[in-house]
PDB file of C-alpha atoms in Angstrom:
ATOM      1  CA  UNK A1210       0.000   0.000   0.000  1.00 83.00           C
ATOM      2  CA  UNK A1211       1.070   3.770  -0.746  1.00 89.00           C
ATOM      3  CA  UNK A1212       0.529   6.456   1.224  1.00 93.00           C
ATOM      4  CA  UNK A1213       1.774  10.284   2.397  1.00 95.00           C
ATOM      5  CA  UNK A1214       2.049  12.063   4.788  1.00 96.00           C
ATOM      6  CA  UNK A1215       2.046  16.141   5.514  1.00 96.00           C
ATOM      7  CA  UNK A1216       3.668  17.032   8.302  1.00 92.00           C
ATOM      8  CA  UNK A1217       1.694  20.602   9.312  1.00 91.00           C
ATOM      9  CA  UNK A1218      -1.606  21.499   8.774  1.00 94.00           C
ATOM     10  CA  UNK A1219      -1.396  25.065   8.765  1.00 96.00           C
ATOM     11  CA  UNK A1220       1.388  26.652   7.117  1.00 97.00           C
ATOM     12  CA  UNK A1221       2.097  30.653   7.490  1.00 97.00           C
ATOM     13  CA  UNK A1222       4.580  32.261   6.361  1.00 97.00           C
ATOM     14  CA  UNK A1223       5.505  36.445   5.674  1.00 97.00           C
ATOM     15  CA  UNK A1224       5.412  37.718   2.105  1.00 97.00           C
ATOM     16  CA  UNK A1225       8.245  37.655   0.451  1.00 97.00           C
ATOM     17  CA  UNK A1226       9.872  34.523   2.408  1.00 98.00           C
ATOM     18  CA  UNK A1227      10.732  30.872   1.972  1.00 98.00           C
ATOM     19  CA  UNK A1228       7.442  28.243   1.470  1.00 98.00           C
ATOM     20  CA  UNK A1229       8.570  24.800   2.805  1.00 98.00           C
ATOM     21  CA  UNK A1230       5.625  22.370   2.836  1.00 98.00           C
ATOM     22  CA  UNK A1231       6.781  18.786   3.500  1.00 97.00           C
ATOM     23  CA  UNK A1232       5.659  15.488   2.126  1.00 97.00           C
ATOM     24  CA  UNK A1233       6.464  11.896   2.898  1.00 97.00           C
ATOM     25  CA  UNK A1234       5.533   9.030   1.615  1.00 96.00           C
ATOM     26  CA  UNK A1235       5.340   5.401   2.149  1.00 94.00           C
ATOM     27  CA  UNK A1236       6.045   2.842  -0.994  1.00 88.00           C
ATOM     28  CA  UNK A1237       7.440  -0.495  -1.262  1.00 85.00           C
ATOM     29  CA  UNK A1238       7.762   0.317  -5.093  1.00 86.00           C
ATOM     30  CA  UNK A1239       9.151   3.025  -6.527  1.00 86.00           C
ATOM     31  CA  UNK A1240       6.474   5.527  -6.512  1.00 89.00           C
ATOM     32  CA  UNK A1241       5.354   8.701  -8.618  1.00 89.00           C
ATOM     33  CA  UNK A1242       4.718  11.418  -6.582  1.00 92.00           C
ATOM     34  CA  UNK A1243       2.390  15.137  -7.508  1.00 93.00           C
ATOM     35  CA  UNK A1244       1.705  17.983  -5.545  1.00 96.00           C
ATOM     36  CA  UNK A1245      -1.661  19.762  -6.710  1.00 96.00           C
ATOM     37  CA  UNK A1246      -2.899  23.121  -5.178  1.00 96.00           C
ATOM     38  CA  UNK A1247      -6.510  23.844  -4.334  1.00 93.00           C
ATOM     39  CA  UNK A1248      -7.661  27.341  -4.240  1.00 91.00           C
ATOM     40  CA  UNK A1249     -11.015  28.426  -2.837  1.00 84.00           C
ATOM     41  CA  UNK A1250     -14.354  26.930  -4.583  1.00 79.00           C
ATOM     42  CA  UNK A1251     -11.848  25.506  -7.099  1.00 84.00           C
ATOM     43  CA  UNK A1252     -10.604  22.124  -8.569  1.00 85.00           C
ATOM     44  CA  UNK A1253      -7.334  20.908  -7.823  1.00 91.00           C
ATOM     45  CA  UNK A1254      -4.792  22.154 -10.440  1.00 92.00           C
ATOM     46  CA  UNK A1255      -1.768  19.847 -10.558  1.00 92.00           C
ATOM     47  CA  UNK A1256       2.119  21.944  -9.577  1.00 95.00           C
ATOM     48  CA  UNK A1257       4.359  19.053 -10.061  1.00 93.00           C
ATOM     49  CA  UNK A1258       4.907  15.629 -10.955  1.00 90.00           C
ATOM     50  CA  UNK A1259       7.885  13.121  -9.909  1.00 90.00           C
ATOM     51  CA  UNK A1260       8.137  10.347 -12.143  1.00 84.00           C
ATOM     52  CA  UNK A1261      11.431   8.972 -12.012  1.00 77.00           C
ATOM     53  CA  UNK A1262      13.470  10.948 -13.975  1.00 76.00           C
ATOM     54  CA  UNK A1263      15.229  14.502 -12.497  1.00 84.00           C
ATOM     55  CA  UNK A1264      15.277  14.513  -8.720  1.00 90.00           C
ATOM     56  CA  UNK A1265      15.026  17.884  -8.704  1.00 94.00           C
ATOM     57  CA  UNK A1266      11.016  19.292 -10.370  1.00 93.00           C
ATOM     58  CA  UNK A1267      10.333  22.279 -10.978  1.00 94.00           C
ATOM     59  CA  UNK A1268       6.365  23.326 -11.501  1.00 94.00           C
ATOM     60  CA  UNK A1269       4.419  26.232 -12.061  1.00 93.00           C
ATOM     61  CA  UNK A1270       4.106  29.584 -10.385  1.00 93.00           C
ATOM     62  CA  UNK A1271       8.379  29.097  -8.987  1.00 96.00           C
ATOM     63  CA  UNK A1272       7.035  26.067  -6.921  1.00 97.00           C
ATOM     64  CA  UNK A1273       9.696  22.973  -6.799  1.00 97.00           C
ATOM     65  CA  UNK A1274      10.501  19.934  -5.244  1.00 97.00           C
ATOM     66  CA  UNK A1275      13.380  17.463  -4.671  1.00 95.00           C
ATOM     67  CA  UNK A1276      12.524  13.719  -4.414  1.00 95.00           C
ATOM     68  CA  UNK A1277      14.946  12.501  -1.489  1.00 95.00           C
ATOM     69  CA  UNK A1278      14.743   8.358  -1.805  1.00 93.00           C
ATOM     70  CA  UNK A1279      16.825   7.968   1.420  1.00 93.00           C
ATOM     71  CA  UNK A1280      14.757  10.538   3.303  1.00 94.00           C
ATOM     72  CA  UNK A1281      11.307   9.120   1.203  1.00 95.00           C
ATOM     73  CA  UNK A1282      10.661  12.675   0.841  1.00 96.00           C
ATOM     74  CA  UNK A1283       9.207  15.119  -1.634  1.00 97.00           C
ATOM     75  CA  UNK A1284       8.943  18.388   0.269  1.00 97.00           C
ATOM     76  CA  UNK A1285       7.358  21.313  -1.503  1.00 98.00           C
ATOM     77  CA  UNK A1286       9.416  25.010  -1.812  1.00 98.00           C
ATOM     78  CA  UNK A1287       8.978  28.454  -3.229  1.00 98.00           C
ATOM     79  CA  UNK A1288      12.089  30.825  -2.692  1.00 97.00           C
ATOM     80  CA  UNK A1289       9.660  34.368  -1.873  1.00 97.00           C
ATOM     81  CA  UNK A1290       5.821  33.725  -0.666  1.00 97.00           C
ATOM     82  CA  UNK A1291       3.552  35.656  -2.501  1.00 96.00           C
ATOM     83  CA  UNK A1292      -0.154  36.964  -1.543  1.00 96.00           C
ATOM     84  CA  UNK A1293      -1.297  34.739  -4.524  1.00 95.00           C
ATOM     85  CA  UNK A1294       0.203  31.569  -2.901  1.00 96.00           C
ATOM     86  CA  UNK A1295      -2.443  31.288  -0.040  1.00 96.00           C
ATOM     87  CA  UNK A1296      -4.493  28.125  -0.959  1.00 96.00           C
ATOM     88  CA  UNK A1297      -4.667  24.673   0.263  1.00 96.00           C
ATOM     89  CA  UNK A1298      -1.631  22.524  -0.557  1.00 98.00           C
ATOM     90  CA  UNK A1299      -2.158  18.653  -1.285  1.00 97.00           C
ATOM     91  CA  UNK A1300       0.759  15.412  -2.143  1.00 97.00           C
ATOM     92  CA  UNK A1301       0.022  12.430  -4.108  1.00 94.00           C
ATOM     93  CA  UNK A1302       1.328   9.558  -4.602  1.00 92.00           C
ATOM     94  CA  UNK A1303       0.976   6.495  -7.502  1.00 87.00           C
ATOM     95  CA  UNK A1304       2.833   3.802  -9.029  1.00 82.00           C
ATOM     96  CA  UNK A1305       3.107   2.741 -12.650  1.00 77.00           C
ATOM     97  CA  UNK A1306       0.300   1.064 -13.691  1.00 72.00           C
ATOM     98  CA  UNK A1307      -1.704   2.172 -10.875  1.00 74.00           C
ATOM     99  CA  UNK A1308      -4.614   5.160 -11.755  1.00 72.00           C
ATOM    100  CA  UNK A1309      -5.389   5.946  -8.462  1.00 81.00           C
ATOM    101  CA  UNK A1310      -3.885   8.621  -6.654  1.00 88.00           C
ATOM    102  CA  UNK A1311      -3.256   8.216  -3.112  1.00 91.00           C
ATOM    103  CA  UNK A1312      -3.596  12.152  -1.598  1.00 95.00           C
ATOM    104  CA  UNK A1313      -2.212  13.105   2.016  1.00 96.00           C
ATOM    105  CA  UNK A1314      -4.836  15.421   4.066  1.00 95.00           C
ATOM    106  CA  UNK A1315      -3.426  18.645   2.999  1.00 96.00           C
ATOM    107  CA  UNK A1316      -1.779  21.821   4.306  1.00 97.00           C
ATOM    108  CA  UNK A1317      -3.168  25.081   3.970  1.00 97.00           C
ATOM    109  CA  UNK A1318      -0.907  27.909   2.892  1.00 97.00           C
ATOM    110  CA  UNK A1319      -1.748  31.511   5.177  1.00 97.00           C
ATOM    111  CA  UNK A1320       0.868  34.694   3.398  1.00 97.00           C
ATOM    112  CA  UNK A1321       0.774  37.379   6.201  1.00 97.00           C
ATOM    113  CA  UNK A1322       1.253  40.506   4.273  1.00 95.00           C
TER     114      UNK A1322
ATOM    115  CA  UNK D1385     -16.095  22.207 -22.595  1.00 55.00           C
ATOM    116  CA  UNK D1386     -12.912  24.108 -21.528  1.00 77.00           C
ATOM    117  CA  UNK D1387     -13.052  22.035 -18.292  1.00 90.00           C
ATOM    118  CA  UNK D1388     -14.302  20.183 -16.097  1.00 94.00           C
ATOM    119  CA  UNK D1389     -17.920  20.781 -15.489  1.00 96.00           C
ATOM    120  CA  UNK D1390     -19.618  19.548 -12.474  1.00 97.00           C
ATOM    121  CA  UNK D1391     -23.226  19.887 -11.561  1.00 97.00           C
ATOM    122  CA  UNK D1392     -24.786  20.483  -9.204  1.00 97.00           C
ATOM    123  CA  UNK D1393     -22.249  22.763  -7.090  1.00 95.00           C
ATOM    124  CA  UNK D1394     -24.200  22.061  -3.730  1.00 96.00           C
ATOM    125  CA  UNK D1395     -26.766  19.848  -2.863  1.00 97.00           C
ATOM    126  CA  UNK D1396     -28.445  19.397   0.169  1.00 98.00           C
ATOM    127  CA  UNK D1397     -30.834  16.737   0.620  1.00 97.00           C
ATOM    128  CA  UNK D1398     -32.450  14.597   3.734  1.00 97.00           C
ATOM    129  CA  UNK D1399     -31.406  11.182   4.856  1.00 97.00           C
ATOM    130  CA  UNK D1400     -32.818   8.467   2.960  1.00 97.00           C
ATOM    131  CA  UNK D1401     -33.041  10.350  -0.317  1.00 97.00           C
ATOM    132  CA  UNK D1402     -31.263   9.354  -3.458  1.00 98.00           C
ATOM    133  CA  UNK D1403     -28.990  11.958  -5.161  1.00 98.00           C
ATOM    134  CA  UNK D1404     -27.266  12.412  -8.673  1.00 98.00           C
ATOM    135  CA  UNK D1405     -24.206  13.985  -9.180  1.00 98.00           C
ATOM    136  CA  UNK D1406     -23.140  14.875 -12.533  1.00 98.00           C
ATOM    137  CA  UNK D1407     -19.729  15.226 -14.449  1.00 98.00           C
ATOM    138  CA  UNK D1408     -19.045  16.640 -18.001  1.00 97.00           C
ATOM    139  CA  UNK D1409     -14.701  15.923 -18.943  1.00 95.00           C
ATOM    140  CA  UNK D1410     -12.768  17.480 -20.765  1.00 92.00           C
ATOM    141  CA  UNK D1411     -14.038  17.123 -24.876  1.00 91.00           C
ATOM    142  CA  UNK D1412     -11.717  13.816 -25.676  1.00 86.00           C
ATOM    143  CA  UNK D1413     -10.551  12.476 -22.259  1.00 88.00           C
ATOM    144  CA  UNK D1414     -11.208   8.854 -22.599  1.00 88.00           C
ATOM    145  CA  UNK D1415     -10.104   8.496 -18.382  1.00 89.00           C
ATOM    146  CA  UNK D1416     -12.525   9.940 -16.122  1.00 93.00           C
ATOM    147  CA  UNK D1417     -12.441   9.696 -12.198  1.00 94.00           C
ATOM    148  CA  UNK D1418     -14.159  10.320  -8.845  1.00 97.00           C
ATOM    149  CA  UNK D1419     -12.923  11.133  -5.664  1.00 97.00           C
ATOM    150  CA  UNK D1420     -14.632  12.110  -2.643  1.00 97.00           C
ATOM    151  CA  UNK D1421     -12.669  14.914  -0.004  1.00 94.00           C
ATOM    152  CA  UNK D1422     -14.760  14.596   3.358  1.00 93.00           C
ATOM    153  CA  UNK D1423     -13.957  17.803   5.683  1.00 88.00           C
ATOM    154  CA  UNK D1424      -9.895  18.396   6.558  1.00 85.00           C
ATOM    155  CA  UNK D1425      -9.219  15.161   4.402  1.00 89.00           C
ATOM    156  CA  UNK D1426      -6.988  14.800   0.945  1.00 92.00           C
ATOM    157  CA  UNK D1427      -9.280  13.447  -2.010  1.00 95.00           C
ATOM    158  CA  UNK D1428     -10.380   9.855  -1.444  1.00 95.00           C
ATOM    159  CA  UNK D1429     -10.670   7.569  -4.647  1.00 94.00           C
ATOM    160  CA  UNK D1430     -13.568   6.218  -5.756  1.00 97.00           C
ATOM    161  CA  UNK D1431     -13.909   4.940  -9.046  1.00 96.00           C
ATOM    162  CA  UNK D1432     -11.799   5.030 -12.614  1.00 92.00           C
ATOM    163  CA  UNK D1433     -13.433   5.033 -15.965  1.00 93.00           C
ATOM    164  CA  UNK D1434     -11.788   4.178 -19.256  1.00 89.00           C
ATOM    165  CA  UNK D1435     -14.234   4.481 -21.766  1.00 89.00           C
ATOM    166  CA  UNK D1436     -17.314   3.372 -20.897  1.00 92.00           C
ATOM    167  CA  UNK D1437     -16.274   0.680 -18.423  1.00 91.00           C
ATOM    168  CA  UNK D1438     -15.497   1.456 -14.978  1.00 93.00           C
ATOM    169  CA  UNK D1439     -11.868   0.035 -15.224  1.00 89.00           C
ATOM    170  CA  UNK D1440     -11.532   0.142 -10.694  1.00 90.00           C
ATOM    171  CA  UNK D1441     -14.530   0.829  -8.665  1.00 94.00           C
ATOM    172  CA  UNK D1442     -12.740  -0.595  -5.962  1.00 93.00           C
ATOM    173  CA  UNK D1443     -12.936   2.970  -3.844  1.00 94.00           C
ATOM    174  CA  UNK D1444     -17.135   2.622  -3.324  1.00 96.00           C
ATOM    175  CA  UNK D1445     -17.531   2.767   0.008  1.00 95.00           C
ATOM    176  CA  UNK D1446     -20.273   0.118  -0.516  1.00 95.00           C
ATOM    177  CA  UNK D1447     -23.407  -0.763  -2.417  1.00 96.00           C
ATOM    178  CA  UNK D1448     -25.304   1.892  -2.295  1.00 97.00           C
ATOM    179  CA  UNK D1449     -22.820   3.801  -4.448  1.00 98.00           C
ATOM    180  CA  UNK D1450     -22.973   3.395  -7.863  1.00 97.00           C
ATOM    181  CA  UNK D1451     -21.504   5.709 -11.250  1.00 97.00           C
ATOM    182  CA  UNK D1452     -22.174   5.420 -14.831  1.00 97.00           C
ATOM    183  CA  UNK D1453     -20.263   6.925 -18.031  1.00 96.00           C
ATOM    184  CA  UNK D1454     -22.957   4.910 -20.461  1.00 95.00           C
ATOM    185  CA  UNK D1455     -21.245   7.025 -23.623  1.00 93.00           C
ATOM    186  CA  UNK D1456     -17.803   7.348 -22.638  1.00 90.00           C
ATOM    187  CA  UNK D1457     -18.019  11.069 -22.246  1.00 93.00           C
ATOM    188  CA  UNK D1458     -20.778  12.006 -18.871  1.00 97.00           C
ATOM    189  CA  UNK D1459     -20.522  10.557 -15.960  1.00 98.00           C
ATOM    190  CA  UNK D1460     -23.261   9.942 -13.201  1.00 98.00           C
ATOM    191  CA  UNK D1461     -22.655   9.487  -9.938  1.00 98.00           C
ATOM    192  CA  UNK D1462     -25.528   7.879  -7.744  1.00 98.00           C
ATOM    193  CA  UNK D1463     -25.958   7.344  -4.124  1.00 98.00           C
ATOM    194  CA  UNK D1464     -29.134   5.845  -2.916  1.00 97.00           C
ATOM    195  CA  UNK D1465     -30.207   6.229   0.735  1.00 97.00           C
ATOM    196  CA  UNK D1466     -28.305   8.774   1.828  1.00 97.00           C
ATOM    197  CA  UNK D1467     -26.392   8.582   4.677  1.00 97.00           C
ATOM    198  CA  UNK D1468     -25.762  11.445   7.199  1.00 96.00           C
ATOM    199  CA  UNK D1469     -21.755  10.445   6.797  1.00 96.00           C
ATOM    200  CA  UNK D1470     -22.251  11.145   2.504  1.00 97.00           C
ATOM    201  CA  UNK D1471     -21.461  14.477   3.187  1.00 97.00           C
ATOM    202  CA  UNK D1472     -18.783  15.655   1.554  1.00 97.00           C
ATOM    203  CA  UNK D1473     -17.607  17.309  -1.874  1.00 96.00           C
ATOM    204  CA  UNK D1474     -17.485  14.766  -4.339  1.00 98.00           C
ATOM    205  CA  UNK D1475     -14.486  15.362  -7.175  1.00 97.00           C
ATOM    206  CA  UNK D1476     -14.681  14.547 -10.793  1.00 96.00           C
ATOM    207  CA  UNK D1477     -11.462  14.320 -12.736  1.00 94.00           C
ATOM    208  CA  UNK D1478     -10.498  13.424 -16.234  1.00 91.00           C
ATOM    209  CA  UNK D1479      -7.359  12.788 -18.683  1.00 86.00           C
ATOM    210  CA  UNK D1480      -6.401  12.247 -21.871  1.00 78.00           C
ATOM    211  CA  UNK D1481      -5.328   8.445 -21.228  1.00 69.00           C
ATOM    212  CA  UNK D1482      -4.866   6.389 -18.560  1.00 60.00           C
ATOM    213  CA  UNK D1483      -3.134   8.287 -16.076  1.00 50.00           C
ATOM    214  CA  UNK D1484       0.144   6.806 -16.054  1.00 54.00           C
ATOM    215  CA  UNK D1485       2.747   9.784 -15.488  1.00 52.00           C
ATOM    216  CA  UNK D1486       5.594   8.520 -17.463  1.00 52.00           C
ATOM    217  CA  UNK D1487       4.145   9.855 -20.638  1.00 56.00           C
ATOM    218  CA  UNK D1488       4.732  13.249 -19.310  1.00 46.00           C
ATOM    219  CA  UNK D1489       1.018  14.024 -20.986  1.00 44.00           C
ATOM    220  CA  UNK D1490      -1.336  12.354 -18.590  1.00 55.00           C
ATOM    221  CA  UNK D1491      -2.545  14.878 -16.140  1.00 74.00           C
ATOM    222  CA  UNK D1492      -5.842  15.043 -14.178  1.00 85.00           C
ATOM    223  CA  UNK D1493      -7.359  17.895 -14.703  1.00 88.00           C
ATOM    224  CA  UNK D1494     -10.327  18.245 -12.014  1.00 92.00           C
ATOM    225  CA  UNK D1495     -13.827  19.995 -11.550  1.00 94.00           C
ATOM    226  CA  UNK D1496     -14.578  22.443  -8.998  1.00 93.00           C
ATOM    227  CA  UNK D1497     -16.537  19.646  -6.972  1.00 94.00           C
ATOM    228  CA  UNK D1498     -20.130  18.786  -5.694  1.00 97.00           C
ATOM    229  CA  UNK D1499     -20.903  19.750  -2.380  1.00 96.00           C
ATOM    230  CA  UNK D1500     -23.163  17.052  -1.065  1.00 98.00           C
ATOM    231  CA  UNK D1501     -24.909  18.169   2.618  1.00 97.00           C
ATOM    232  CA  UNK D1502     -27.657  15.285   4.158  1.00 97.00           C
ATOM    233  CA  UNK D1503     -29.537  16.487   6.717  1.00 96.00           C
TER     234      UNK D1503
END
């Protein structure tokens, strides 16, 4: 079985500063890992996608993240926060050949101006 | 359609009714999924059509849960005798092909969600 886990909630952070939402997961194969971003009264729009190529994934709006195998990590960063940024904040995980994605129970993103 | 369309937005019904929930993909996505996000939770799967067929409906909770995608394109989802613990905002989701990531072109792209409230 796959699963993740996000370590926080609640996330704030000032504008203009570092966004470090963490993920973990659990896989006994290797896994494919997302992170998707839900804004208010919105669908989930997908940021990323790890699929076993570069470590190191960069998505949309400056968002990236690093898939650490010996750390089974696949933490979520933007360098400066902006206002724009506040939304909730969910990781996935799947497997090849497998369509269903496995989602951790989210963390929501606060920017205090 | 330019996205995914889900109707209604909100329902709220009593306990014991039946309720439809109704998803328009993307124009061309054969894939098309459901998910169901209960309060402070991530999305929970539910069931994967490919086509017509529902390829995995092993996320129903149980039988009185039921979809259909009868032309490959809509999808209906259908709860009978609703439960008090149905409430939640049910997800609809859809790709071009299966969604297996290593193409680097299967993404879900997802619906704003049904709000489902039983009284």
């Amino acid at each position: 079985a796959q699963s993740v886990t996000q370590l926080g909630s609640h996330v704030s952070v000032s504008e203009g500063a570092l966004v470090l939402l963490r993920c973990n997961y659990s896989s006994s194969v290797p896994p494919y890992l997302f992170w998707y971003v839900q804004y208010p009264n919105q669908g989930l729009q997908l940021l990323l996608k790890y699929t076993s190529a570069a470590t190191l994934v960069k998505g949309i709006n400056g968002f990236e993240a690093e898939f650490k195998k010996s750390e089974t990590s696949f933490h979520l960063t933007k360098p400066s926060a902006h206002m724009s940024d506040a939304a909730e904040y969910f990781c996935a995980v799947t497997r090849f050949g497998n369509e269903k994605l496995t989602f951790g129970t989210g963390t929501r993103l606060t920017i205090i101006p | 359609g330019a996205g995914v369309s889900q109707t209604p937005s909100n329902k709220v019904t009593e306990k014991g009714k039946y309720v439809e929930l109704r998803c328009d993909p993307i124009s061309g996505h054969t894939a098309l999924y459901w998910y169901r996000q209960s309060l402070g939770q991530g999305p929970e799967f539910l069931i994967y059509f490919q086509g017509t067929g529902a390829a995995d409906d092993s996320g129903l909770p149980n039988d009185r849960f039921f979809a259909v995608r009868p032309e490959g394109s809509v999808s209906t989802l259908k709860i009978q005798r609703t439960e008090r613990g149905d409430s939640a905002v049910y997800l609809c989701a859809s790709s071009l092909s299966p969604g297996l990531p290593s193409s680097g072109a299967n993404v879900l792209t997802f619906g704003a969600g049904s709000r489902l409230t039983v009284l």
